[in-house]
Coordinates of C-alpha atoms in Angstrom, one line a residue:
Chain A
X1 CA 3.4 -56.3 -0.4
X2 CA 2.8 -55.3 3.5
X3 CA 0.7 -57.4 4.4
X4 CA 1.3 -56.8 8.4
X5 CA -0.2 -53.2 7.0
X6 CA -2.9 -54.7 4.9
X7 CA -3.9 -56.9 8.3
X8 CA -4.4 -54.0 10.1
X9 CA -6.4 -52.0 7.7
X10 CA -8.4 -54.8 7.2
X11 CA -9.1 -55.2 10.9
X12 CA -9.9 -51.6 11.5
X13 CA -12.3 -51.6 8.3
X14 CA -14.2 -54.3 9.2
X15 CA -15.3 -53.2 12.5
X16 CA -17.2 -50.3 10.4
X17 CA -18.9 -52.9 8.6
X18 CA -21.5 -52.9 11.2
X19 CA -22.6 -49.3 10.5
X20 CA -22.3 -49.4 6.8
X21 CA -25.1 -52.5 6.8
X22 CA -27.3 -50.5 9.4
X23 CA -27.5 -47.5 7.4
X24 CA -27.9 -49.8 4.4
X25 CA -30.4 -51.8 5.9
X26 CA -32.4 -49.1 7.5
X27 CA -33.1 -46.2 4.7
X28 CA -33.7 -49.5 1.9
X29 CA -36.2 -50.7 4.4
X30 CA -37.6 -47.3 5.4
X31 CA -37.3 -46.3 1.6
X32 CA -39.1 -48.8 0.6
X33 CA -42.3 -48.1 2.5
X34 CA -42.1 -44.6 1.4
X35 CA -41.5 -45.5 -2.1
X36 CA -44.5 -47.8 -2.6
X37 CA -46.9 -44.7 -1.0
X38 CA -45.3 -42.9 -3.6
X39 CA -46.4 -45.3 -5.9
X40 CA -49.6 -45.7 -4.6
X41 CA -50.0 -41.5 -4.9
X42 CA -48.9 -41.9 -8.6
X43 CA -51.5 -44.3 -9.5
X44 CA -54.0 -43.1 -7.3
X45 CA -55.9 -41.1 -9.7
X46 CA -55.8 -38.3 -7.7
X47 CA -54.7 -35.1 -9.6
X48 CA -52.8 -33.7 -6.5
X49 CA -51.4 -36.8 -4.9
X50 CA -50.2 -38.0 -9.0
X51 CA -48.0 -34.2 -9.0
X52 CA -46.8 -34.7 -5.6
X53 CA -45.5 -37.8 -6.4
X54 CA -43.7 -36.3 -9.7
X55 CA -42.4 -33.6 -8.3
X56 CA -40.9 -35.5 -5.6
X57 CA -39.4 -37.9 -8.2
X58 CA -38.0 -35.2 -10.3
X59 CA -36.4 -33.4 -7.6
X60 CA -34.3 -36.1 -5.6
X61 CA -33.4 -38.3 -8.6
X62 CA -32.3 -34.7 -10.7
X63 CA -29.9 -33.7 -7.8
X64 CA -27.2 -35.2 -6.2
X65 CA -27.0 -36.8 -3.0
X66 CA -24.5 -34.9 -1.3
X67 CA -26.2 -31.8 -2.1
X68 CA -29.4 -33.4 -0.4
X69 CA -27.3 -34.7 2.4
X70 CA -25.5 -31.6 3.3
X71 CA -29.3 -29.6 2.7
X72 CA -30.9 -31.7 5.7
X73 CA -27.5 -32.0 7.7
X74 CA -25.8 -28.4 8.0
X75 CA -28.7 -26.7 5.9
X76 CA -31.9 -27.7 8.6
X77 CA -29.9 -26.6 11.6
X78 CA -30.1 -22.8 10.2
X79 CA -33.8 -22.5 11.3
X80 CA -34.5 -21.5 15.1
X81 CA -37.9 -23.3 14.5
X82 CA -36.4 -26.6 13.9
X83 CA -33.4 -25.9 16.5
X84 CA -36.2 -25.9 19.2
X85 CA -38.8 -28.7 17.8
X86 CA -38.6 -31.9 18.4
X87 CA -36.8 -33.4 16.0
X88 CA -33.8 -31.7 17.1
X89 CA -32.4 -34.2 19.1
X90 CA -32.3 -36.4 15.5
X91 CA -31.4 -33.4 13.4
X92 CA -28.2 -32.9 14.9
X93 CA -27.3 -36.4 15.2
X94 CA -25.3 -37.0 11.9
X95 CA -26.5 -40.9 11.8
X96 CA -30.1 -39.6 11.8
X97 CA -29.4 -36.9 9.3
X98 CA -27.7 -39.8 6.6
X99 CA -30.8 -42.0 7.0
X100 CA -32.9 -39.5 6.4
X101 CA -31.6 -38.3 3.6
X102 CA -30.4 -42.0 2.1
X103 CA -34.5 -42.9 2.8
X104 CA -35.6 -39.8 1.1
X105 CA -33.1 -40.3 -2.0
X106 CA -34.2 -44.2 -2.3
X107 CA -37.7 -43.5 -2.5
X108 CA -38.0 -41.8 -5.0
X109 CA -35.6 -44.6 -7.8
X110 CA -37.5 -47.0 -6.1
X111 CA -41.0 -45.4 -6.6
X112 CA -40.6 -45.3 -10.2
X113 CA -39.5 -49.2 -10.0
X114 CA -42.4 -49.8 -8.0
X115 CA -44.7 -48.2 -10.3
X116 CA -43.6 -50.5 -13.1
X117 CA -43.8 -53.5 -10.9
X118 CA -47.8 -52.3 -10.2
X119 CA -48.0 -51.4 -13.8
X120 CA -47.1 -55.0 -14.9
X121 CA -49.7 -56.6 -13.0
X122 CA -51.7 -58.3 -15.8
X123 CA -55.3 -57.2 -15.8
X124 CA -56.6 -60.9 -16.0
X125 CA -55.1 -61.8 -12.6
X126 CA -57.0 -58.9 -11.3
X127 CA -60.0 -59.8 -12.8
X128 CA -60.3 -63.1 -11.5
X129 CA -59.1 -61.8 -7.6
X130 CA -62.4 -59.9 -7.9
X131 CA -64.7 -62.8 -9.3
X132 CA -63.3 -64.7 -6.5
X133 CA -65.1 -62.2 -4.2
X134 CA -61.2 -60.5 -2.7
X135 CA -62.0 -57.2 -1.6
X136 CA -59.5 -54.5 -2.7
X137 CA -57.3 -54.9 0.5
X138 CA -56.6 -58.6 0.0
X139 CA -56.3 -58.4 -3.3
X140 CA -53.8 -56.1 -3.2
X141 CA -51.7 -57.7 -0.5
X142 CA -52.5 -61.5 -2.3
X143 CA -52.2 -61.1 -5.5
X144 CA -51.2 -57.3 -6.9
X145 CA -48.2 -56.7 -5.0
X146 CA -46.7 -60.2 -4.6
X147 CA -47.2 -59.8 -8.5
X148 CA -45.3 -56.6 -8.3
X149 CA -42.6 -57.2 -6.3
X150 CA -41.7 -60.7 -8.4
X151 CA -41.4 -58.1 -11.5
X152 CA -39.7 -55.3 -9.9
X153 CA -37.3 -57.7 -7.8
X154 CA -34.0 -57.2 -10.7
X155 CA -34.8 -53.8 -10.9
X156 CA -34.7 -53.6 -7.0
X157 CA -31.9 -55.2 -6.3
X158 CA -29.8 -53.0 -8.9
X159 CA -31.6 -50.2 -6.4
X160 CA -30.3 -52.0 -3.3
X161 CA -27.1 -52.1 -4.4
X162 CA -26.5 -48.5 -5.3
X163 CA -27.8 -47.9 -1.7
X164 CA -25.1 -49.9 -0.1
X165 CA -22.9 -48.1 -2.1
X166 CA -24.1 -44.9 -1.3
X167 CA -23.9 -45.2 1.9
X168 CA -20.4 -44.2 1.8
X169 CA -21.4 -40.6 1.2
X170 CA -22.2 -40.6 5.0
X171 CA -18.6 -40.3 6.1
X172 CA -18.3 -36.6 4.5
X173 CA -20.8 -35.9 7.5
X174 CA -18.0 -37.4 10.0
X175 CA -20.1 -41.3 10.4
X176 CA -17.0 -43.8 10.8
X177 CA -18.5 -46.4 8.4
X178 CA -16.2 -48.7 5.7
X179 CA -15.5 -44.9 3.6
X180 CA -15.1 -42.9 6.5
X181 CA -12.3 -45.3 8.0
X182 CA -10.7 -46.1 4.9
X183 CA -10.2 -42.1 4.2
X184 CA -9.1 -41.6 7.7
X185 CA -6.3 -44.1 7.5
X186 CA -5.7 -42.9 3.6
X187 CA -5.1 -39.3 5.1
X188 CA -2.8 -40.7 7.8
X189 CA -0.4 -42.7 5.6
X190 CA -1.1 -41.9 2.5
X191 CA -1.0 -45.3 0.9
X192 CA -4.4 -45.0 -0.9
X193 CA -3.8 -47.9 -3.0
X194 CA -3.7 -50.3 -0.3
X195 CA -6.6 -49.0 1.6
X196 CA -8.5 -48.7 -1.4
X197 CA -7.8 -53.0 -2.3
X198 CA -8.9 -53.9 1.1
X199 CA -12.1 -51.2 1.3
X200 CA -13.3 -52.4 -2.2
X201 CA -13.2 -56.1 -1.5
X202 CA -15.0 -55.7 1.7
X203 CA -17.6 -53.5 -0.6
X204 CA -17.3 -56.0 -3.4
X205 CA -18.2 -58.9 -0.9
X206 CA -21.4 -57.2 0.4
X207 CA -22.8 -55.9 -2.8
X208 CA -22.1 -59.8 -3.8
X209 CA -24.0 -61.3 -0.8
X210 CA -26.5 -59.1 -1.7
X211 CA -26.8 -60.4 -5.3
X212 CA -27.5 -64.0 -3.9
X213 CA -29.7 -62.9 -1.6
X214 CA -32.0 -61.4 -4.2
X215 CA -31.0 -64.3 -6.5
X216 CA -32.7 -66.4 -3.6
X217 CA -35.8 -64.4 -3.1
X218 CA -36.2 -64.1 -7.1
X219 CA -36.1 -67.8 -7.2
X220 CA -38.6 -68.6 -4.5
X221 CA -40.9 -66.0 -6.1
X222 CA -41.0 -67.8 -9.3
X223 CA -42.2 -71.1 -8.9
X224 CA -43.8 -70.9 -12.4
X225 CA -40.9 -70.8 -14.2
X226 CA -38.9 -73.3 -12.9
X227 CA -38.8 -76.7 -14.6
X228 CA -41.5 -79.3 -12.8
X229 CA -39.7 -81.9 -10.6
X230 CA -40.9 -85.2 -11.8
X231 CA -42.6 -86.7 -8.6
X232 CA -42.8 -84.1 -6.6
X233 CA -45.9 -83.1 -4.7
X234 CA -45.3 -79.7 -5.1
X235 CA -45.2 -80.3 -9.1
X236 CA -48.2 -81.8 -9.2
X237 CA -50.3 -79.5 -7.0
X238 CA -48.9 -76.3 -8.1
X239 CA -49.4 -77.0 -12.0
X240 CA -49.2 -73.8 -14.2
X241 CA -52.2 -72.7 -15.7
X242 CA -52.2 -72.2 -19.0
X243 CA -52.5 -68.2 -18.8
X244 CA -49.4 -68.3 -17.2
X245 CA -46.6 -69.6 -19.4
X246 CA -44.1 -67.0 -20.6
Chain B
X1 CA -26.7 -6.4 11.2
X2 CA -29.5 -7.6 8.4
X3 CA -29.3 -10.2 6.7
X4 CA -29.6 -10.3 3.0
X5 CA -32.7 -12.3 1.9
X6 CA -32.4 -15.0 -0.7
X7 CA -32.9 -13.9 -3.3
X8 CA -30.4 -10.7 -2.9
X9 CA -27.9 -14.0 -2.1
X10 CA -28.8 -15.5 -5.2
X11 CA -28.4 -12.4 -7.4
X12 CA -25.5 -10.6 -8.7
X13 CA -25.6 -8.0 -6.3
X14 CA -23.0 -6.9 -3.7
X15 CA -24.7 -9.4 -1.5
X16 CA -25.1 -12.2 -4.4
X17 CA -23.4 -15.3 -5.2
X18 CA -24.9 -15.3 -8.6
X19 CA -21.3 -15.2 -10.5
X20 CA -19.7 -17.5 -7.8
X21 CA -22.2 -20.2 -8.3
X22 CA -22.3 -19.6 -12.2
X23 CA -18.7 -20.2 -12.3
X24 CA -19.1 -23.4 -10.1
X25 CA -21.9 -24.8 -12.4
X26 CA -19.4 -23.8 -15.5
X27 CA -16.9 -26.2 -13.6
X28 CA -20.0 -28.9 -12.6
X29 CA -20.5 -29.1 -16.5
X30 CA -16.4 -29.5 -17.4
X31 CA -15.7 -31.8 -14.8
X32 CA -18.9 -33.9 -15.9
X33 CA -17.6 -33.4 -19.6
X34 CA -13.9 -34.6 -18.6
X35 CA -15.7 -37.0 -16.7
X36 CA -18.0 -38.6 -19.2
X37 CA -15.5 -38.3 -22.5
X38 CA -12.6 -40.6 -20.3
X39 CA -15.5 -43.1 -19.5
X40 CA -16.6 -42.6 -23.4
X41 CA -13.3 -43.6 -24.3
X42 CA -13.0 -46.6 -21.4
X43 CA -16.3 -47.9 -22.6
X44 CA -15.6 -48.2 -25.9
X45 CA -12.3 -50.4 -25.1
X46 CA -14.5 -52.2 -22.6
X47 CA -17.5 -53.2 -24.8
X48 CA -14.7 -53.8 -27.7
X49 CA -12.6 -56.5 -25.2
X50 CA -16.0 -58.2 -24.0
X51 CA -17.9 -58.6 -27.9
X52 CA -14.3 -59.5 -29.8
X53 CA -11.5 -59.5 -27.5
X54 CA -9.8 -62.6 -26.6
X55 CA -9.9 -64.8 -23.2
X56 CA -7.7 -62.1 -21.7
X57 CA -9.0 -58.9 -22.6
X58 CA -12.8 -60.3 -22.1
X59 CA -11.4 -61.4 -18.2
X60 CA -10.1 -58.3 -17.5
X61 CA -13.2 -56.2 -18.9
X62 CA -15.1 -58.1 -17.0
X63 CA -13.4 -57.9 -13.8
X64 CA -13.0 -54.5 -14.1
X65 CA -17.2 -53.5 -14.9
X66 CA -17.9 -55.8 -11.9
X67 CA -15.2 -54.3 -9.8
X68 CA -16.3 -50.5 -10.4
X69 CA -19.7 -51.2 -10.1
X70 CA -20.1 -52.6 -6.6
X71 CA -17.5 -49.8 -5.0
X72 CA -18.6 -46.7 -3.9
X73 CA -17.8 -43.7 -6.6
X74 CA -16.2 -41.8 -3.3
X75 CA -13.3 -44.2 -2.4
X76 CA -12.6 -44.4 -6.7
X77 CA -12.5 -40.6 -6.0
X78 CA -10.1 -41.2 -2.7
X79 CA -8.0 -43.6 -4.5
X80 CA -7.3 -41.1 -7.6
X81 CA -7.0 -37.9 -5.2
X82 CA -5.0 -39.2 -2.7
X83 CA -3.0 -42.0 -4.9
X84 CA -2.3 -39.5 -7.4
X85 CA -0.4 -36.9 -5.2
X86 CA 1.7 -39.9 -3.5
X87 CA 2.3 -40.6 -7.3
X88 CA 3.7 -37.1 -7.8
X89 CA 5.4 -36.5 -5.1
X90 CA 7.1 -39.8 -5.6
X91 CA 8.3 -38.4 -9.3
X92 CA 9.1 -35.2 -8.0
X93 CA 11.1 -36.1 -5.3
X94 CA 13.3 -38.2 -8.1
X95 CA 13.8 -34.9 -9.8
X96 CA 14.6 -33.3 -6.7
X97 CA 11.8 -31.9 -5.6
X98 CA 10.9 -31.2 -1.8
X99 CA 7.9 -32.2 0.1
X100 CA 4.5 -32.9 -0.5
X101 CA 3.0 -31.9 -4.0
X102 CA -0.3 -32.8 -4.5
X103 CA -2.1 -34.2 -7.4
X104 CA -4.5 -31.4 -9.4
X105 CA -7.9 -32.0 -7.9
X106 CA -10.0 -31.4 -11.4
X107 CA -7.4 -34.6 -13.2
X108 CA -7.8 -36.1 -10.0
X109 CA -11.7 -35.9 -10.4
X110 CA -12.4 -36.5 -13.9
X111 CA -10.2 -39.3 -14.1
X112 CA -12.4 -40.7 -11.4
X113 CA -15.4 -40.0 -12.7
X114 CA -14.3 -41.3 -15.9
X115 CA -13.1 -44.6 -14.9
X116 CA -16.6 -44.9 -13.0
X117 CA -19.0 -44.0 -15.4
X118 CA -16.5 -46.1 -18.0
X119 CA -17.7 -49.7 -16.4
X120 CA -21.6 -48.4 -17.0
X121 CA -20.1 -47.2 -20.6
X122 CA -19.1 -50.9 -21.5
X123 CA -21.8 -52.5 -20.5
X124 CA -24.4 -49.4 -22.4
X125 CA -22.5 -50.3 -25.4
X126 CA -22.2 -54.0 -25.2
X127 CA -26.4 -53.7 -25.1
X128 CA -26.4 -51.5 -27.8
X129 CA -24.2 -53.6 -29.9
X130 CA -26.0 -56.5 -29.0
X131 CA -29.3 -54.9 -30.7
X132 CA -28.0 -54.4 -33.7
X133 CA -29.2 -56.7 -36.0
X134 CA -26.7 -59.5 -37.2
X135 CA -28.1 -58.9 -41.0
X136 CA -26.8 -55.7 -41.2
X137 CA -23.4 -56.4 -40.2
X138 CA -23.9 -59.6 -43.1
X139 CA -24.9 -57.1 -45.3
X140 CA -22.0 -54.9 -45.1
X141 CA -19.3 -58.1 -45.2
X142 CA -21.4 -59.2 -47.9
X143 CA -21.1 -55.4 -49.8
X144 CA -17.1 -56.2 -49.0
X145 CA -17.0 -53.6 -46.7
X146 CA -13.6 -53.5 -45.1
X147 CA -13.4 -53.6 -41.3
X148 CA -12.9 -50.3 -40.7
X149 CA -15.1 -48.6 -42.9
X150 CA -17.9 -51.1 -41.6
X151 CA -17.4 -50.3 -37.9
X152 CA -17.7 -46.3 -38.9
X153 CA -20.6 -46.3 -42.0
X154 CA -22.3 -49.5 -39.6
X155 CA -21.7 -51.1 -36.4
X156 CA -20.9 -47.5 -34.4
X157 CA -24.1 -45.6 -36.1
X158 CA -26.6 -48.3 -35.2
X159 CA -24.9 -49.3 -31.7
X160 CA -25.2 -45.5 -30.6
X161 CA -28.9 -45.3 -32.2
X162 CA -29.9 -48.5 -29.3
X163 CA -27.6 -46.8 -27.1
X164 CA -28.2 -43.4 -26.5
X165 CA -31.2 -43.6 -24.1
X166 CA -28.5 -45.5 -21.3
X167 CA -25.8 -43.2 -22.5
X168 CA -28.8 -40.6 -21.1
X169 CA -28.5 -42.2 -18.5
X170 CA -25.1 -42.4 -17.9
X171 CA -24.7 -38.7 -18.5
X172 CA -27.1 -38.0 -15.7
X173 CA -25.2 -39.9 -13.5
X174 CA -22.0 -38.2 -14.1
X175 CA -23.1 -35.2 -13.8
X176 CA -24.7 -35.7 -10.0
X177 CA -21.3 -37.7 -9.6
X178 CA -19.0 -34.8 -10.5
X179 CA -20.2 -33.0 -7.2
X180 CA -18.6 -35.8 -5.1
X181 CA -15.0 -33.9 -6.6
X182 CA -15.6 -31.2 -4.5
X183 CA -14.3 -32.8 -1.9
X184 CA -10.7 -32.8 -4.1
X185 CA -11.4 -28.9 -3.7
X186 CA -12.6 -28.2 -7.1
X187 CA -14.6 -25.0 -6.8
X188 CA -17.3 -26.7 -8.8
X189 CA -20.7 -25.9 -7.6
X190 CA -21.2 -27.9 -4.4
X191 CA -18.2 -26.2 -3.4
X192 CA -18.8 -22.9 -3.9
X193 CA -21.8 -23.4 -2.5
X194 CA -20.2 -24.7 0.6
X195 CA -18.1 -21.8 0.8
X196 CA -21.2 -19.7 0.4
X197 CA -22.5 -21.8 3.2
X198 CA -19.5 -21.0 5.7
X199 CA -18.8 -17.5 4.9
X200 CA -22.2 -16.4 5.1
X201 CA -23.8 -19.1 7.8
X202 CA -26.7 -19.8 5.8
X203 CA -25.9 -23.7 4.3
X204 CA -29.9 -24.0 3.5
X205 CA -30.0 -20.8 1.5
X206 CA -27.0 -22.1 -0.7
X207 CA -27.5 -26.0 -0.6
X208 CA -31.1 -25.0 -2.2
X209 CA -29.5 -23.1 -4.8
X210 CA -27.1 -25.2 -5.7
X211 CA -30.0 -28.3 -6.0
X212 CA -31.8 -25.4 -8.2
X213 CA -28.8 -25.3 -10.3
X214 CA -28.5 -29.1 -10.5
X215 CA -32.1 -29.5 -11.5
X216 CA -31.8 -26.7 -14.2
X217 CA -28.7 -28.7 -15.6
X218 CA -30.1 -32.3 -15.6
X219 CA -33.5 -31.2 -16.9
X220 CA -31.5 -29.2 -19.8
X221 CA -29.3 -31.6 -20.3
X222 CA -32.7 -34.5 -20.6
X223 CA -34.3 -32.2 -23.0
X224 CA -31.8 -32.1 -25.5
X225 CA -31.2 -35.7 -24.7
X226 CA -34.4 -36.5 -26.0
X227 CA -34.0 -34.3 -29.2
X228 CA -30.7 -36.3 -29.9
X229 CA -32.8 -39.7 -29.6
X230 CA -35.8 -38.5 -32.1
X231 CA -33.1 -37.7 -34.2
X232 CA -31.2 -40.7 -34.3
X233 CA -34.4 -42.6 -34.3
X234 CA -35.4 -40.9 -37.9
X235 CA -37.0 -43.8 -40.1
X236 CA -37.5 -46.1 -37.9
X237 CA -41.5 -45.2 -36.6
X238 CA -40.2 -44.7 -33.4
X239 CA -42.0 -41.6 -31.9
X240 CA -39.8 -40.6 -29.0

């Protein structure tokens, strides 16, 4: 083993780290409010809005990522008319380009887990958010969506993952994050092997933070199935009703 | 000097790409084949190690779904492309050979994708198993149905019945995988539509068309899917 070379890759890939979260972080969070209008359109009732939504859906989950990353990247750039608007300025910025088309990509898996989250709402809960007098808006941001995202949440967070993962895909349009480094020094000494160890933990390590983080967040969304704590305020306050047992 | 319209690029004209891109979706479809039989055959190993291997076996199958599941599919790709030629030219320079020789970028590819899609293959198959009802597999002991003969007439019938919606799935995933190998320079489609793209400088004409094509091969591809499943679901009241 080398380790004085394994030190060194290590060093050089973690200082992409930073841009690998960032593009993580902003298309899930960008995705994610695009996804749930997309889920709104779908349930909407709307004939036009319900197609839109489908369409959408079956186009960026039926093709690949690279193809829609290289379609916004090198393909946008062939019009005069976007050349001069503008979005220009973000267009030919590679960084912008991979958001845009991670954000785009997301939206539509997550739309669909979305949907199902909305789906799973059960009708009683609804019910009794109207005979307590909610009017659509707070009902839907107390009580349907909380609702929604505590179903959806595993689905999610398998979404979440695949995002950080393919955020790689951005270094095949020159962005320096974890991939883009780790090919770069490949190409240089080709010791692939090596690079590839170090790359993956640092991978492995993020996708696992990520894990407990939605571990967390799936915990703290489901008080009503944890065991009661014998004493505890909360226990006593926060009894289940009977409706809600699983 | 005009330039030809889309359509005229799409066709099999003088202007058209037609047969270029028809021969890169030929190659799309064998990689994603290669692809998908080497994570078939992974998978199988896989789910066998983590339902009846031993301490060992189950460790390593486990490590190795959680390992290729959290990387990225490109740097698997890297490893394979890149790894494989310093492989060769390491065994060709003991026979004597000079230089660099590089690793064939279709291997290269499908032995990526394979070992990819192989950790989702496990884990499709370990559910599937796992539906199977435990009766049946009484039933067939009880019948004194040797091992062999029970996996083939039993267990494999039944696990691919719960299966085959994820192995769906998994196919779909292969196949928008398989354009990451262009980047091995496989002229699969993505990369004959890139050279499209260069040699004619209009990328959105042939990045379209190559999406077209992708579409047109996933939605086959679910259709027959879905015939497959009604016909493995016969019997059981399942409308598909």
């Amino acid at each position: 083993m080398d380790w004085q070379f394994l030190n060194e890759t290590f060093v050089s890939l973690v200082a992409a780290i930073p841009l690998t979260i960032e593009l993580a972080v902003t298309s899930i969070c960008l995705g994610a409010i695009l996804a749930l209008l997309l889920a709104l359109a779908r349930l909407s009732g709307v004939a036009a809005l319900d197609w839109f939504a489908r369409l959408y859906v079956f186009i960026f989950r039926g093709t690949p990522l690279l193809v829609q990353i290289f379609l916004i990247y090198y393909g946008l750039g062939q019009f005069p008319a976007v050349r001069h608007s503008v979005f220009w300025p973000f267009l030919r910025d590679p960084y912008w380009c991979a958001v845009l088309a991670l954000t785009l990509n997301t939206a539509a898996y997550a739309s669909e887990i979305i949907r199902g989250g909305l789906l799973s709402v059960p009708h009683g809960q609804i019910e009794a958010a109207r005979a307590c007098g909610m009017h659509r808006f707070l009902m839907f941001r107390r009580i349907v969506l909380p609702l929604a995202i505590r179903q959806a949440l595993p689905a999610y967070g398998n979404e979440m993952i695949s995002m950080v993962k393919a955020t790689s895909l951005a270094s095949i349009i020159t962005l320096m994050e974890v991939t883009g480094v780790a090919a770069k020094i490949i190409s240089e000494t080709y010791r692939a092997i090596e690079v590839f160890v170090v790359s993956g933990a640092i991978y492995l390590a993020l996708n696992f933070l990520l894990t407990r983080l939605i571990q967390f967040a799936e915990y703290r969304l489901s008080p009503h199935l944890r065991a009661p704590v014998p004493g505890s305020r909360e226990s006593s306050t926060m009894a289940t009703p009977a409706g809600e047992h699983r | 000097m005009s330039q030809p319209g889309f359509f005229e690029l799409a066709g099999f004209g003088a202007d058209g790409w037609g047969h270029a891109l028809l021969a890169g979706a030929w190659m799309t479809i064998l990689v994603a084949i290669a692809g998908y039989a080497v994570g078939a055959c992974i998978g199988t190993l896989g789910a066998w190690a983590k339902i009846a291997g031993n301490g060992f076996a189950r460790a390593a199958a486990d490590a190795y779904t959680t390992v290729l599941r959290g990387i990225p599919d490109l740097l698997v790709i890297y490893l394979f492309y890149f790894g494989g030629s310093a492989v060769v030219t390491a065994v060709g320079r003991l026979f004597g050979a000079e230089g660099f020789l590089g690793f064939p970028g279709f291997l290269a590819g499908s032995l990526a994708v394979g070992v990819t899609s192989g950790a989702q293959f496990t884990e499709v198959l370990r559910g599937g198993f796992k539906a199977v009802h435990p009766g049946e597999i009484e039933a067939a002991i009880a019948c004194g149905m040797p091992r062999w003969l029970r996996l083939r007439r039993i267990v494999a019938p039944l696990t691919l019945r719960h299966a085959l919606p994820g192995l769906g799935n998994v196919w779909q995933v292969v196949l928008k995988e398989s354009a990451l190998v262009s980047i091995t320079g496989v002229a699969e489609l993505l990369r004959q539509a890139q050279v499209g793209a260069g040699s004619t400088g209009l990328p959105f004409d042939f990045y379209l068309m190559a999406g077209a094509i992708y579409l047109m091969i996933s939605t086959v591809s679910s259709l027959v899917l879905q015939q497959a499943e009604r016909r493995l679901s016969r019997g059981l009241g399942r409308r598909g």
